[in-house]
Amino acid sequence: MAAAGYRDLTITDVLLLHHINHRARNKKLADICFVLNYEDVHVVAYALKKLVAAGLAQTEKIGKEVFYSPTSAGEDAVNKYREVREQCLIANLDVQMNQDLGEAARMLRTMSGLYDQAARAASSL
């Protein structure tokens, strides 16, 4: 994100900004924590407050729920990051390596799920 012009964002801030931008749907704090596998809700809430204060995210209250979405500046930040990533990373990969990376990513997601399941099972022993 620093290369895209946003130096003061932590990794949590960046993850949250990308997530609330994903699929252009407003997201609740609990859903954000669940999807990103954050157990410390206060860490996510603090990072969201920072994004709102920076003008990269906005809130909307519907009933008792607060929903988060990116502002136009937040969407621009994600798009600038995407451009930097394309220039620095994706463009340098050849087609064969890209296929191998996709397969490796699938295997890592599977392993992560198995570890999560094993951790839940171990905690009940």
Short mmCIF file of C-alpha atoms in Angstrom, two decimals:
data_model
loop_
_atom_site.label_atom_id
_atom_site.label_comp_id
_atom_site.label_asym_id
_atom_site.label_seq_id
_atom_site.Cartn_x
_atom_site.Cartn_y
_atom_site.Cartn_z
CA MET A 1 0.00 0.00 0.00
CA ALA A 2 2.96 2.31 0.56
CA ALA A 3 3.80 2.05 -3.14
CA ALA A 4 0.21 3.01 -3.92
CA GLY A 5 0.58 6.15 -1.79
CA TYR A 6 -0.87 4.98 1.54
CA ARG A 7 2.05 4.64 3.94
CA ASP A 8 0.26 4.80 7.29
CA LEU A 9 -1.82 1.64 6.93
CA THR A 10 -1.01 -1.49 8.92
CA ILE A 11 -1.53 -4.96 7.48
CA THR A 12 -4.83 -5.21 9.34
CA ASP A 13 -5.96 -1.88 7.87
CA VAL A 14 -5.08 -3.08 4.38
CA LEU A 15 -6.88 -6.41 4.82
CA LEU A 16 -9.99 -4.66 6.08
CA LEU A 17 -9.97 -2.07 3.31
CA HIS A 18 -9.72 -4.80 0.67
CA HIS A 19 -12.42 -6.87 2.36
CA ILE A 20 -14.97 -4.08 2.70
CA ASN A 21 -14.29 -3.21 -0.95
CA HIS A 22 -14.84 -6.82 -2.06
CA ARG A 23 -18.06 -7.41 -4.04
CA ALA A 24 -19.32 -3.88 -3.30
CA ARG A 25 -21.48 -5.07 -0.38
CA ASN A 26 -21.76 -3.43 3.02
CA LYS A 27 -20.34 -5.61 5.78
CA LYS A 28 -20.99 -5.93 9.51
CA LEU A 29 -18.18 -6.07 12.07
CA ALA A 30 -19.04 -9.63 13.10
CA ASP A 31 -19.04 -10.83 9.49
CA ILE A 32 -15.71 -9.14 8.81
CA CYS A 33 -14.15 -10.84 11.86
CA PHE A 34 -15.59 -14.22 10.84
CA VAL A 35 -14.40 -14.08 7.22
CA LEU A 36 -10.92 -12.80 8.09
CA ASN A 37 -10.66 -15.18 11.08
CA TYR A 38 -10.03 -12.44 13.67
CA GLU A 39 -11.01 -13.41 17.20
CA ASP A 40 -10.08 -10.01 18.68
CA VAL A 41 -13.05 -7.89 17.64
CA HIS A 42 -11.56 -4.80 19.25
CA VAL A 43 -8.54 -4.95 16.90
CA VAL A 44 -10.84 -4.96 13.87
CA ALA A 45 -13.10 -2.26 15.34
CA TYR A 46 -10.08 -0.01 15.98
CA ALA A 47 -8.74 -0.53 12.45
CA LEU A 48 -12.16 0.25 10.97
CA LYS A 49 -12.33 3.47 13.01
CA LYS A 50 -8.91 4.41 11.61
CA LEU A 51 -10.10 3.77 8.05
CA VAL A 52 -13.21 5.88 8.65
CA ALA A 53 -11.10 8.70 10.13
CA ALA A 54 -8.75 8.51 7.13
CA GLY A 55 -11.71 8.89 4.76
CA LEU A 56 -11.20 5.44 3.22
CA ALA A 57 -14.28 3.81 4.77
CA GLN A 58 -17.74 4.89 5.80
CA THR A 59 -20.44 3.57 8.09
CA GLU A 60 -24.16 3.18 7.67
CA LYS A 61 -26.46 2.31 10.53
CA ILE A 62 -29.43 0.15 9.64
CA GLY A 63 -31.52 -0.61 12.70
CA LYS A 64 -29.09 -1.63 15.41
CA GLU A 65 -26.43 -2.84 13.01
CA VAL A 66 -23.51 -0.77 11.68
CA PHE A 67 -22.34 -1.60 8.17
CA TYR A 68 -18.98 -0.65 6.66
CA SER A 69 -18.20 0.14 3.05
CA PRO A 70 -15.37 1.92 1.22
CA THR A 71 -15.60 5.56 0.23
CA SER A 72 -14.63 6.57 -3.28
CA ALA A 73 -11.15 7.34 -1.87
CA GLY A 74 -11.04 3.83 -0.41
CA GLU A 75 -12.00 2.30 -3.74
CA ASP A 76 -9.30 4.38 -5.43
CA ALA A 77 -6.73 3.16 -2.89
CA VAL A 78 -7.61 -0.47 -3.61
CA ASN A 79 -7.44 0.16 -7.37
CA LYS A 80 -4.03 1.85 -7.07
CA TYR A 81 -2.81 -1.12 -5.02
CA ARG A 82 -4.13 -3.46 -7.69
CA GLU A 83 -2.19 -1.56 -10.37
CA VAL A 84 1.04 -1.69 -8.36
CA ARG A 85 0.54 -5.40 -7.71
CA GLU A 86 -0.05 -6.04 -11.41
CA GLN A 87 3.14 -4.16 -12.35
CA CYS A 88 5.35 -5.74 -9.70
CA LEU A 89 4.05 -9.25 -9.31
CA ILE A 90 1.50 -10.61 -11.73
CA ALA A 91 3.09 -9.33 -14.94
CA ASN A 92 6.33 -11.15 -14.08
CA LEU A 93 4.70 -14.58 -13.83
CA ASP A 94 4.63 -16.88 -16.79
CA VAL A 95 1.52 -18.86 -17.69
CA GLN A 96 2.82 -22.22 -16.40
CA MET A 97 3.92 -20.74 -13.07
CA ASN A 98 0.52 -19.06 -12.70
CA GLN A 99 -1.25 -22.43 -12.98
CA ASP A 100 1.12 -23.95 -10.43
CA LEU A 101 0.50 -21.08 -8.01
CA GLY A 102 -3.26 -21.57 -8.31
CA GLU A 103 -2.89 -25.24 -7.44
CA ALA A 104 -0.59 -24.43 -4.51
CA ALA A 105 -3.08 -21.84 -3.22
CA ARG A 106 -5.88 -24.44 -3.36
CA MET A 107 -3.78 -26.91 -1.38
CA LEU A 108 -2.88 -24.26 1.24
CA ARG A 109 -6.57 -23.33 1.69
CA THR A 110 -7.38 -27.01 2.21
CA MET A 111 -4.58 -27.41 4.75
CA SER A 112 -5.67 -24.26 6.58
CA GLY A 113 -9.20 -25.64 6.88
CA LEU A 114 -7.88 -28.93 8.22
CA TYR A 115 -5.74 -27.12 10.82
CA ASP A 116 -8.73 -25.02 11.92
CA GLN A 117 -10.85 -28.15 12.27
CA ALA A 118 -8.12 -29.94 14.23
CA ALA A 119 -7.69 -26.94 16.55
CA ARG A 120 -11.43 -26.91 17.30
CA ALA A 121 -11.39 -30.66 17.96
CA ALA A 122 -8.31 -30.39 20.21
CA SER A 123 -9.88 -27.62 22.28
CA SER A 124 -12.79 -29.89 23.20
CA LEU A 125 -10.57 -32.70 24.56
#
